[in-house]
Coordinates of C-alpha atoms and ligand atoms in Angstrom, one line a residue:
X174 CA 0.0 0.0 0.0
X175 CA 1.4 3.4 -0.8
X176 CA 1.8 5.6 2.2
X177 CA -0.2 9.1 3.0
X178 CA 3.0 10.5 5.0
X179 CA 6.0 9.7 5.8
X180 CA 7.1 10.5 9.3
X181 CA 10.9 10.9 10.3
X182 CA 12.0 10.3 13.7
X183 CA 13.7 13.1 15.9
X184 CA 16.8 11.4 15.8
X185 CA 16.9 12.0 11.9
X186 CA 16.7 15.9 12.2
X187 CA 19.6 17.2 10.6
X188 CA 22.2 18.0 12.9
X189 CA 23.9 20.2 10.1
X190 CA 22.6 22.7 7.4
X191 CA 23.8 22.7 3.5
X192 CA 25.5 25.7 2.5
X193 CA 25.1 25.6 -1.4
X194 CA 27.9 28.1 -2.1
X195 CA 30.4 25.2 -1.9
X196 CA 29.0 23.5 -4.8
X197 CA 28.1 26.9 -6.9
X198 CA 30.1 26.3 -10.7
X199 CA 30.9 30.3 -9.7
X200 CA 31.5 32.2 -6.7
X201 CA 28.7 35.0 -6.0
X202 CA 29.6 38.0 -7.0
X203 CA 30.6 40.2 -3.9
X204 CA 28.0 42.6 -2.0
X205 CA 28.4 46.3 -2.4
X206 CA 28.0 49.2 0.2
X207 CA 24.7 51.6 -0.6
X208 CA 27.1 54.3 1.0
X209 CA 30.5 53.9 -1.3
X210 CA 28.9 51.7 -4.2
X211 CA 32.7 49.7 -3.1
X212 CA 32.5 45.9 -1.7
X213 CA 31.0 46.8 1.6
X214 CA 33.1 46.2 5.2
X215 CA 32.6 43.6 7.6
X216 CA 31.8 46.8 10.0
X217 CA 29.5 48.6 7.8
X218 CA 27.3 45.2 8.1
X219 CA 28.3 44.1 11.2
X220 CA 26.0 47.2 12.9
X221 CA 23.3 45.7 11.3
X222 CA 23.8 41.5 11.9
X223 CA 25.3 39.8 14.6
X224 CA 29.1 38.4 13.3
X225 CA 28.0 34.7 13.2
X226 CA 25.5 35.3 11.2
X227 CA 27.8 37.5 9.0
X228 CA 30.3 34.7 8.8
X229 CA 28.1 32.1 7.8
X230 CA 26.8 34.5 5.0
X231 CA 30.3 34.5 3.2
X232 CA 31.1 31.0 4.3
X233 CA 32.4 28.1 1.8
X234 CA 31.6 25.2 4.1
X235 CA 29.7 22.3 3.1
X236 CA 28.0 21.8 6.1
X237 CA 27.5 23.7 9.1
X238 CA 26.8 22.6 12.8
X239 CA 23.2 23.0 13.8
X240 CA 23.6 24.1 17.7
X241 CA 21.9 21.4 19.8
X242 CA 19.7 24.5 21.6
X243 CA 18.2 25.4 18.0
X244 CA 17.6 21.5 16.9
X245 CA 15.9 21.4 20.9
X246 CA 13.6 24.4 19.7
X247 CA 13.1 22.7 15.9
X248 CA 11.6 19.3 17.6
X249 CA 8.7 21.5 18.4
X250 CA 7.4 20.6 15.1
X251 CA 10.5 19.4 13.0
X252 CA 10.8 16.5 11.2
X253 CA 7.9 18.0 9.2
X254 CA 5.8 15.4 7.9
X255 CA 6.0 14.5 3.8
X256 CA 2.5 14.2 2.4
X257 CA 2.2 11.8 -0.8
X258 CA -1.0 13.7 -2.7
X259 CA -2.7 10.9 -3.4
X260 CA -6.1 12.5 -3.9
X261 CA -4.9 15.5 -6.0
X262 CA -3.4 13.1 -8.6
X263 CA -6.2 11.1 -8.3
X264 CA -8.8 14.2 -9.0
X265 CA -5.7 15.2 -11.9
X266 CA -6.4 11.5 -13.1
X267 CA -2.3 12.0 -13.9
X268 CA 0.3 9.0 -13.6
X269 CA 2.5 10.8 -11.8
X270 CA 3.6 10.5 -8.3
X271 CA 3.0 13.8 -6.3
X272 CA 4.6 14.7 -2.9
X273 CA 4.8 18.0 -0.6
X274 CA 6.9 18.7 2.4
X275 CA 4.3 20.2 4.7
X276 CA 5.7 23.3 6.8
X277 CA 2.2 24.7 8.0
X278 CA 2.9 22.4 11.3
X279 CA 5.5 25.1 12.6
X280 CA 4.1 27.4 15.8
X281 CA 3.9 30.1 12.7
X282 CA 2.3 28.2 9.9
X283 CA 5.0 28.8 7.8
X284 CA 8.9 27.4 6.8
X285 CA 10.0 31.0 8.3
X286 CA 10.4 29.6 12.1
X287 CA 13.3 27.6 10.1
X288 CA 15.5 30.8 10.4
X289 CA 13.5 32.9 12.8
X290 CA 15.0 30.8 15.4
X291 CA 18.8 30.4 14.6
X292 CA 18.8 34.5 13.9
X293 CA 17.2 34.9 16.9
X294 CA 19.6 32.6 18.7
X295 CA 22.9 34.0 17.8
X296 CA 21.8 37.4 18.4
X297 CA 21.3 36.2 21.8
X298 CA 25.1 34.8 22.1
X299 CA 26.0 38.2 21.3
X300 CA 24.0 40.1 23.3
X301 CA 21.5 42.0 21.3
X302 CA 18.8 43.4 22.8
X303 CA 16.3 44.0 20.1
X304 CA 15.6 43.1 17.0
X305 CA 14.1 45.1 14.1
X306 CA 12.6 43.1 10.7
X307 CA 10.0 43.7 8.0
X308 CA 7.2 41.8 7.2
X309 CA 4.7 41.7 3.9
X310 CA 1.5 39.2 4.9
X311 CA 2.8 39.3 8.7
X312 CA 4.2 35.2 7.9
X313 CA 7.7 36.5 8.6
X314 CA 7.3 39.1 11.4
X315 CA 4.9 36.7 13.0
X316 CA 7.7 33.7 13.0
X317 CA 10.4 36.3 14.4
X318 CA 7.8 37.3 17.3
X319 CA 7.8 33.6 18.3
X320 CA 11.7 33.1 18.1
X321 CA 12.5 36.3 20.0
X322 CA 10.2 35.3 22.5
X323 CA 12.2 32.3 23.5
X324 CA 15.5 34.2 24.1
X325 CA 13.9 37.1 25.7
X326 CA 14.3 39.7 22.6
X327 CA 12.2 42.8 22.1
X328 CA 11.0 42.8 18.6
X329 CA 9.6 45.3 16.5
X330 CA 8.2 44.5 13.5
X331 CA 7.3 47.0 9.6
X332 CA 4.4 45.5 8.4
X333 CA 3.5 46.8 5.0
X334 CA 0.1 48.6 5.0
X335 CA -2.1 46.6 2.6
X336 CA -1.3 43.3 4.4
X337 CA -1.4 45.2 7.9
X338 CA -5.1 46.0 6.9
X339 CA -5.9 42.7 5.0
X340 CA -4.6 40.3 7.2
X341 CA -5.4 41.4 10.9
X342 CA -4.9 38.2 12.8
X343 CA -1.2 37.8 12.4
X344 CA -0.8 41.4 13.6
X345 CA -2.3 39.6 17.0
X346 CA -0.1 36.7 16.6
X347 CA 2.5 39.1 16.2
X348 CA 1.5 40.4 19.7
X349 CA 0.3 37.4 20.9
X350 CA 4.3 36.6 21.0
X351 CA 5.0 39.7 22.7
X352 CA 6.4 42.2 19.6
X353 CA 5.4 45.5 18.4
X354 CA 4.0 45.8 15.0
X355 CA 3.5 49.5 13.1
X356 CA 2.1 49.7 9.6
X357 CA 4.9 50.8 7.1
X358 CA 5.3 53.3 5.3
X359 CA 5.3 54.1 9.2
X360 CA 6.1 57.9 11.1
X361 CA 8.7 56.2 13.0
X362 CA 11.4 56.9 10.8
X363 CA 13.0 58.8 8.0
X364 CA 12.1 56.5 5.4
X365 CA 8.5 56.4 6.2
X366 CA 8.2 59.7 7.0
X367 CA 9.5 60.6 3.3
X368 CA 7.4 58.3 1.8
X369 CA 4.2 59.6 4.0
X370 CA 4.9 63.0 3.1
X371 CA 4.6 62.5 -0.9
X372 CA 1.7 59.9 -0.4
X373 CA 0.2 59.4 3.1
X374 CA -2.4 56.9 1.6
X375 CA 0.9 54.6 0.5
X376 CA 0.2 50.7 0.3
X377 CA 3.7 50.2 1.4
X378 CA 5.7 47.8 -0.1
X379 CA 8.6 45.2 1.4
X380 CA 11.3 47.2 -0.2
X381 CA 10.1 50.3 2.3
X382 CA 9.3 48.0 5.2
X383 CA 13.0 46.7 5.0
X384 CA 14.1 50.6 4.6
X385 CA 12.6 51.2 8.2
X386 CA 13.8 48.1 9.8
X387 CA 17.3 48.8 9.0
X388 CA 16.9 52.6 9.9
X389 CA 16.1 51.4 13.1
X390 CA 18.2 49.0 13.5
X391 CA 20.8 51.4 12.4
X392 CA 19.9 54.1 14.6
X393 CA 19.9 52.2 18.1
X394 CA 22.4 51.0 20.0
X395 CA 22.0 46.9 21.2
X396 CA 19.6 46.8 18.1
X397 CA 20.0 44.6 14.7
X398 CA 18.5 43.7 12.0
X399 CA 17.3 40.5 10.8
X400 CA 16.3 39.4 7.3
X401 CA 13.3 36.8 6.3
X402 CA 14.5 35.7 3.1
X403 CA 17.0 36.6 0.1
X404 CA 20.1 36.4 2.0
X405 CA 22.9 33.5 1.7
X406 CA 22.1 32.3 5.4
X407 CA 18.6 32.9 5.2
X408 CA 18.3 30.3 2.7
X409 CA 21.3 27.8 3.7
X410 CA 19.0 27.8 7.3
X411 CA 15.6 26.5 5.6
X412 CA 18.1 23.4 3.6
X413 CA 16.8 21.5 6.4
X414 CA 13.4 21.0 4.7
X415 CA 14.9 19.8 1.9
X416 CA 17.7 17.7 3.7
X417 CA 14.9 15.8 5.2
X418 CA 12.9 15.5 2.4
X419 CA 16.0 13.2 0.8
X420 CA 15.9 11.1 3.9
X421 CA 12.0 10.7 3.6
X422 CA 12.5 9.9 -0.1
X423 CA 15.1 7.1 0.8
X424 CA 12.2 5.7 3.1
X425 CA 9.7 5.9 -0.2
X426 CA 12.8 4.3 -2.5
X427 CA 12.7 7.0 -4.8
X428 CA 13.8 10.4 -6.1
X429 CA 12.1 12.8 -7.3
X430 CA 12.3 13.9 -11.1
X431 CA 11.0 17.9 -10.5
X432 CA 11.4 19.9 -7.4
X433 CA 8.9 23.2 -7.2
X434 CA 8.7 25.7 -5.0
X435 CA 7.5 29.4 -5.1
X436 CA 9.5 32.2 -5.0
X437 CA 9.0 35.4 -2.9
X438 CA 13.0 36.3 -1.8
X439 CA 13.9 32.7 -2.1
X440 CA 13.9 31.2 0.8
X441 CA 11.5 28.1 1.0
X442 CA 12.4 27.6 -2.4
X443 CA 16.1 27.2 -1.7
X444 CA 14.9 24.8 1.2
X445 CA 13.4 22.6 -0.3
X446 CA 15.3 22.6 -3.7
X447 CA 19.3 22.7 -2.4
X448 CA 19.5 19.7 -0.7
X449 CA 18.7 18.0 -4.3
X450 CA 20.4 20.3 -6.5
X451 CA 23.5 19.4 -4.4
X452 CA 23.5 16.2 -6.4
X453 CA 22.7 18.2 -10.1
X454 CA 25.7 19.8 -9.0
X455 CA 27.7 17.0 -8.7
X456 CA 26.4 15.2 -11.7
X457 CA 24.5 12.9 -10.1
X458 CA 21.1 14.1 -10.8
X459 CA 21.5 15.9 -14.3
X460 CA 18.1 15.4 -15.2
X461 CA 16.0 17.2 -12.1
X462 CA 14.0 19.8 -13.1
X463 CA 14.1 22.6 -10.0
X464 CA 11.1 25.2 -11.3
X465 CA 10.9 28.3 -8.9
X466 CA 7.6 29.9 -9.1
X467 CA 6.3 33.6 -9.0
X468 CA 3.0 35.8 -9.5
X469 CA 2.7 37.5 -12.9
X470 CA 2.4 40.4 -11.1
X471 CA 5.9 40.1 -9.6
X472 CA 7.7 38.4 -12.2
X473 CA 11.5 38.8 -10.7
X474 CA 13.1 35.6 -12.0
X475 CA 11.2 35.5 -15.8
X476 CA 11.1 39.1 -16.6
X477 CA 13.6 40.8 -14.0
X478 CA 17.2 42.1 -15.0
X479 CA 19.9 39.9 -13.5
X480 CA 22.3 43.1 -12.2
X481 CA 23.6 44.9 -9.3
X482 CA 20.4 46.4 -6.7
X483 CA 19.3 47.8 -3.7
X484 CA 17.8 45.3 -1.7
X485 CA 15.1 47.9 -0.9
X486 CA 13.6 50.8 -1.6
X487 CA 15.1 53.6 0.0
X488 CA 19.1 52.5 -0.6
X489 CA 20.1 52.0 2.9
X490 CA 20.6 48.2 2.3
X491 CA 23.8 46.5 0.7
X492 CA 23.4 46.1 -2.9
X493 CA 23.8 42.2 -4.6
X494 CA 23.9 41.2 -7.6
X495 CA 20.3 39.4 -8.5
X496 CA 17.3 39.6 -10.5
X497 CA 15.1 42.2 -10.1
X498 CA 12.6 44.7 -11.1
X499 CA 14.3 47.5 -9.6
X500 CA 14.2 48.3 -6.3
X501 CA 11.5 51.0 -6.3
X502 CA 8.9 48.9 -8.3
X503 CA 6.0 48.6 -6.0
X504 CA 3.8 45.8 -7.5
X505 CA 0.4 45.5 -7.2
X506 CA -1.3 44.9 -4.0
X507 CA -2.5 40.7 -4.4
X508 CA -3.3 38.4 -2.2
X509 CA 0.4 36.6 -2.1
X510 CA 1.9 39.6 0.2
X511 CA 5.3 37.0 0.8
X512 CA 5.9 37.2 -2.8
X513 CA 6.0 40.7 -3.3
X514 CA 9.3 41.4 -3.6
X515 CA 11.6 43.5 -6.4
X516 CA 14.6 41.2 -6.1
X517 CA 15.2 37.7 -5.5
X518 CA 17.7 35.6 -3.3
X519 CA 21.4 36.1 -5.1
X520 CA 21.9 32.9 -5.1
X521 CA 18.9 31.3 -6.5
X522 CA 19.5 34.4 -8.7
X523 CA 22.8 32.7 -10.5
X524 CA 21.3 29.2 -10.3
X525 CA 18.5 31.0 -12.6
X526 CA 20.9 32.6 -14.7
X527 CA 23.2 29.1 -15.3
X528 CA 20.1 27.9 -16.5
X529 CA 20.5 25.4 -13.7
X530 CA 16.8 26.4 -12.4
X531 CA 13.6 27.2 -14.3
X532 CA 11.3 29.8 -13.2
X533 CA 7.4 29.9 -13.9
X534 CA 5.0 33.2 -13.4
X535 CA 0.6 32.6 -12.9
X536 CA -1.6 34.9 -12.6
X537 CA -3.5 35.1 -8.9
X538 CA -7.1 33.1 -10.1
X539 CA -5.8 30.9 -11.6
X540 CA -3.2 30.1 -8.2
X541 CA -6.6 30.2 -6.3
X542 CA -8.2 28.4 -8.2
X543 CA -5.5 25.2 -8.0
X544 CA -5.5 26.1 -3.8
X545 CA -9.5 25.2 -4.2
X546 CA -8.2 21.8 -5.9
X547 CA -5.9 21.3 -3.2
X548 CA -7.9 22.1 -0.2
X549 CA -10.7 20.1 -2.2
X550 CA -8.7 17.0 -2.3
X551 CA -5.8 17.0 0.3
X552 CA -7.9 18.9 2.9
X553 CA -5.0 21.6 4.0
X554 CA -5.8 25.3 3.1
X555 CA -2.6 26.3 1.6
X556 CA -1.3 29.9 2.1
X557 CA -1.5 32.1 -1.5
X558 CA 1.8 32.3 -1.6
X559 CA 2.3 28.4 -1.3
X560 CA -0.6 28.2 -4.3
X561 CA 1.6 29.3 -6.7
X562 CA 3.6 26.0 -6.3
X563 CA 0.8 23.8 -6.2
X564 CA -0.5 25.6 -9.6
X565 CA 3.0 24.4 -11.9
X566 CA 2.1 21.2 -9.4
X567 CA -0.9 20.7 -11.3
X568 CA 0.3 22.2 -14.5
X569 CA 3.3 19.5 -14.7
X570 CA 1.2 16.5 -13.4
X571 CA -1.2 17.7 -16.7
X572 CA 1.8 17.3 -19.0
X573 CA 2.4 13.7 -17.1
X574 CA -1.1 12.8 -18.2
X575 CA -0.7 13.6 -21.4
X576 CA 2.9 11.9 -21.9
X577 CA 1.9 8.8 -19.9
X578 CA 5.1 9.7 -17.3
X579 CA 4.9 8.8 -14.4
X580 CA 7.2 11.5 -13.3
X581 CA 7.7 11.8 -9.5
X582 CA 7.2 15.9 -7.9
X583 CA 8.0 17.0 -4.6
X584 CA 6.7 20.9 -3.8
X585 CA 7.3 22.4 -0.8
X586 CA 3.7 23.2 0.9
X587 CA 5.2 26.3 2.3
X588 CA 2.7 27.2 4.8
X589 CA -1.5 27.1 5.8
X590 CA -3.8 30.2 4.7
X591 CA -5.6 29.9 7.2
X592 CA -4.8 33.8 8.3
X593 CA -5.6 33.7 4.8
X594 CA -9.5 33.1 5.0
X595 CA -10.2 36.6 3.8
X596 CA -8.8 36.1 0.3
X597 CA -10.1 32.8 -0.3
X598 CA -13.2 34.6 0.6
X599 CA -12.9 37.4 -1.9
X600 CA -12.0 34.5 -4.8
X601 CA -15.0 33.0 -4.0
X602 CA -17.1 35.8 -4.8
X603 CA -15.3 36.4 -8.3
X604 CA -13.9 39.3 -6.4
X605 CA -10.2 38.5 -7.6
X606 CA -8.5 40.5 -10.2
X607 CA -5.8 39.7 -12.2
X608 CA -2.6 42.5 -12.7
X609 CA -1.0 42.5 -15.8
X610 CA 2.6 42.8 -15.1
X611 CA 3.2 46.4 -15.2
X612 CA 6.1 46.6 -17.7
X613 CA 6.1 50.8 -18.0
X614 CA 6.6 50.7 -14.2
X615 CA 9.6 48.4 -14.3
X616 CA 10.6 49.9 -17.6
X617 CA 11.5 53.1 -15.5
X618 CA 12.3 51.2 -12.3
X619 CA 15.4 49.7 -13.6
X620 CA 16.6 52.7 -15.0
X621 CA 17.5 53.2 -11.6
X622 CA 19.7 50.5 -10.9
X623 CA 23.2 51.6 -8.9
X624 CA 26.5 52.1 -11.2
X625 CA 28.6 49.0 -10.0
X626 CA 31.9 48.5 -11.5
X627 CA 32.5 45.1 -10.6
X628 CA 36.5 44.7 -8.5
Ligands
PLP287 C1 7.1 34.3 3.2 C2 6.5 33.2 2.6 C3 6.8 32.8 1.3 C4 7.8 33.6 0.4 O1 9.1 33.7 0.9 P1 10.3 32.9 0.4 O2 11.5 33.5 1.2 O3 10.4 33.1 -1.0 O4 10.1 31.5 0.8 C5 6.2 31.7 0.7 N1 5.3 31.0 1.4 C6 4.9 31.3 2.7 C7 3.9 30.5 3.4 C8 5.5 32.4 3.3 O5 5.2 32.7 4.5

């Protein structure tokens, strides 16, 4: 009898995470300072991130040592169960073999606990007192509010408008854990206050969210900074979803031939995907398809630029070289807040431009309309964000039909909607719109990209 999940025991947790940038065919290209446009210092970043966290952002290392404290925290809810879909292929009447990695068992409902607790932990060791972040659909500042909580960190969270009025109960969770949360463009800093000033109606946008987190960070002693994506640790902390997802595969006997995940900064994609591309990389696995996917409104990876940006909107952060739509492209308000980002992760950034990954754009109904298949068959309400895998899911076990393959796809089921109700809701209705990617806006946006000469 096929199995519904497979379970790994605690003892299988990984004890160390994958850091891809071993295996890369190129080193990354280095990050530059918003200040000099040269490489930017060790001290320029260290005000903003505690130095572990800056050491394992540069690092080479294979592997790296998963503190027992943070694997004690991760048995809250890790292993995370692997799901085999056997009702969505079923309802797809395809002959392939579908699988997700389900992270909407963490506290949070989302992968973002992944990281939330490491950063959270090494800003402890080095005695940082609070922590500043941005959030977009609250997934990310919500995840940080539980992990500062357990090593007794204030934490004040940017949460961008629209989601701060769509989505009102992770603002509570966000308090429920103890943090502050203001809407952003907020009046607490420069940044918002100049964005306020031209437009006090302003959605916001997570390129202006980060903007304030970092001014504050910047601007008070004891305080850092802490990312929930896009960066090189960010990612290499999530591996462990993918890491074991290979172990949970061994237990199945098999391998899978296409790995999906959707792309907001990165990060879930790069957990669920690196592990596996690890073997691609070393010629094992030449044939896995890795397909990162994004809304149409947001198309970083398919219709970005791959060059030097800000990482947000009002230059303060360090620039990197990645796709993106320029980093004062505000896209348009849907229901995926996590995915609306300008740039991408750097990394999954080259691994798209090696033509080692794919990368897919849908538009929003037809994402909810594949989460209505999925919460129709497999039960779980998936987040929006997390619908935009399970749409290439359903678009790729289509093409299995057709060909007779009996292909086998893993998807990482990023996180539960069920803060999410509200948009399901207004999909329902026929209340959804579609945004044609706005290629004016971006046409102008990246006509604003920094002057890098590369060293
Ligand atoms: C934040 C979030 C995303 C997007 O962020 P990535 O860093 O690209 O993973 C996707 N899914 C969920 C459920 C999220 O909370």
């Amino acid at each position: 009898m096929e199995k519904t999940k497979i379970f790994l025991d605690e003892n299988y947790m990984p004890k160390r995470w994958y850091n891809i940038q071993a295996d890369l065919p190129k080193p990354l290209p280095p990050v530059y300072s918003p200040r000099t446009l040269k490489r930017a210092t060790l001290e320029e970043l260290s005000v903003l991130f505690p130095m572990e966290i800056l050491k394992q952002e540069v690092s080479q290392e294979r592997w790296i040592d998963i503190p027992q404290e943070i694997r004690d925290i991760y048995a809250v809810w890790r292993p995370s169960p692997l799901y085999r879909a056997i009702r969505l292929e079923k309802a797809l009447k395809t002959p392939a073999k579908i699988y997700f990695k389900w992270e909407g068992v963490s506290p949070a409902g989302s992968h973002k606990p992944n990281t939330a607790v490491p950063q959270a932990y090494y800003n402890m060791k080095e005695g940082t007192q609070t922590i500043t972040t941005e959030t977009g659909a609250g997934q990310w500042g919500s995840a940080l509010s539980y992990a500062t909580s357990l090593f007794d960190i204030t934490c004040r969270v940017y949460m961008v408008r629209v989601s701060y009025e769509q989505k009102p109960y992770r603002r509570n969770l966000i308090h429920l854990w103890g943090a502050e949360v203001f809407p952003s463009p907020s009046n607490k800093t420069n940044a918002g206050r100049s964005i306020l000033k031209e437009n006090p109606e302003h959605p916001g946008s997570l390129g202006i969210a980060i903007s304030e987190a970092v001014e504050d960070a910047a601007t008070h002693e004891d305080t850092k900074y802490s990312l929930g994506s896009v960066l090189n640790h960010v990612c290499m902390h999530q591996t462990v979803i993918g890491l074991e997802s290979k172990e949970q595969f061994k237990m199945e006997e098999r391998y899978p031939d296409i790995v999906i995940g959707c792309v907001g900064g990165g990060s879930n994609f790069a957990g669920i995907s690196f592990p596996f591309l690890h073997d691609k990389l070393k010629g094992d696995k030449k044939d896995l398809r890795v397909i990162a996917v994004e809304p149409q409104s947001c198309p970083t990876l398919t219709k970005g630029l791959y060059a030097f940006d800000y990482g947000d909107s009002t230059k303060l952060g360090p620039i990197a070289k990645m796709f993106t739509l320029g980093h004062d492209f505000i896209p348009p308000g849907i229901h995926a807040g996590g995915l609306r980002y300008h740039g991408a992760s750097p990394i999954v950034s080259a691994l798209k431009d090696q033509n080692i990954i794919e990368a897919q754009a849908y538009y929003q109904t037809e994402v909810f309309e594949a989460a209505m298949l999925f919460a129709q068959t497999e039960g779980h309400v998936p987040a929006p964000e997390t619908a935009h895998a399970i749409k290439s899911v359903v678009e790729e076990a289509k093409k299995c039909k057709q060909t007779g393959e009996e292909k086998v796809i893993l998807f990482n089921a990023s996180g539960h909607g069920h803060f999410d109700l509200k948009s399901y809701e207004l999909y329902l209705h026929g209340k959804l719109t579609d945004f044609e990617y706005p290629t004016e806006l971006v046409k102008q946006s990246l006509k604003k990209l920094p002057k890098i000469t590369e060293d």
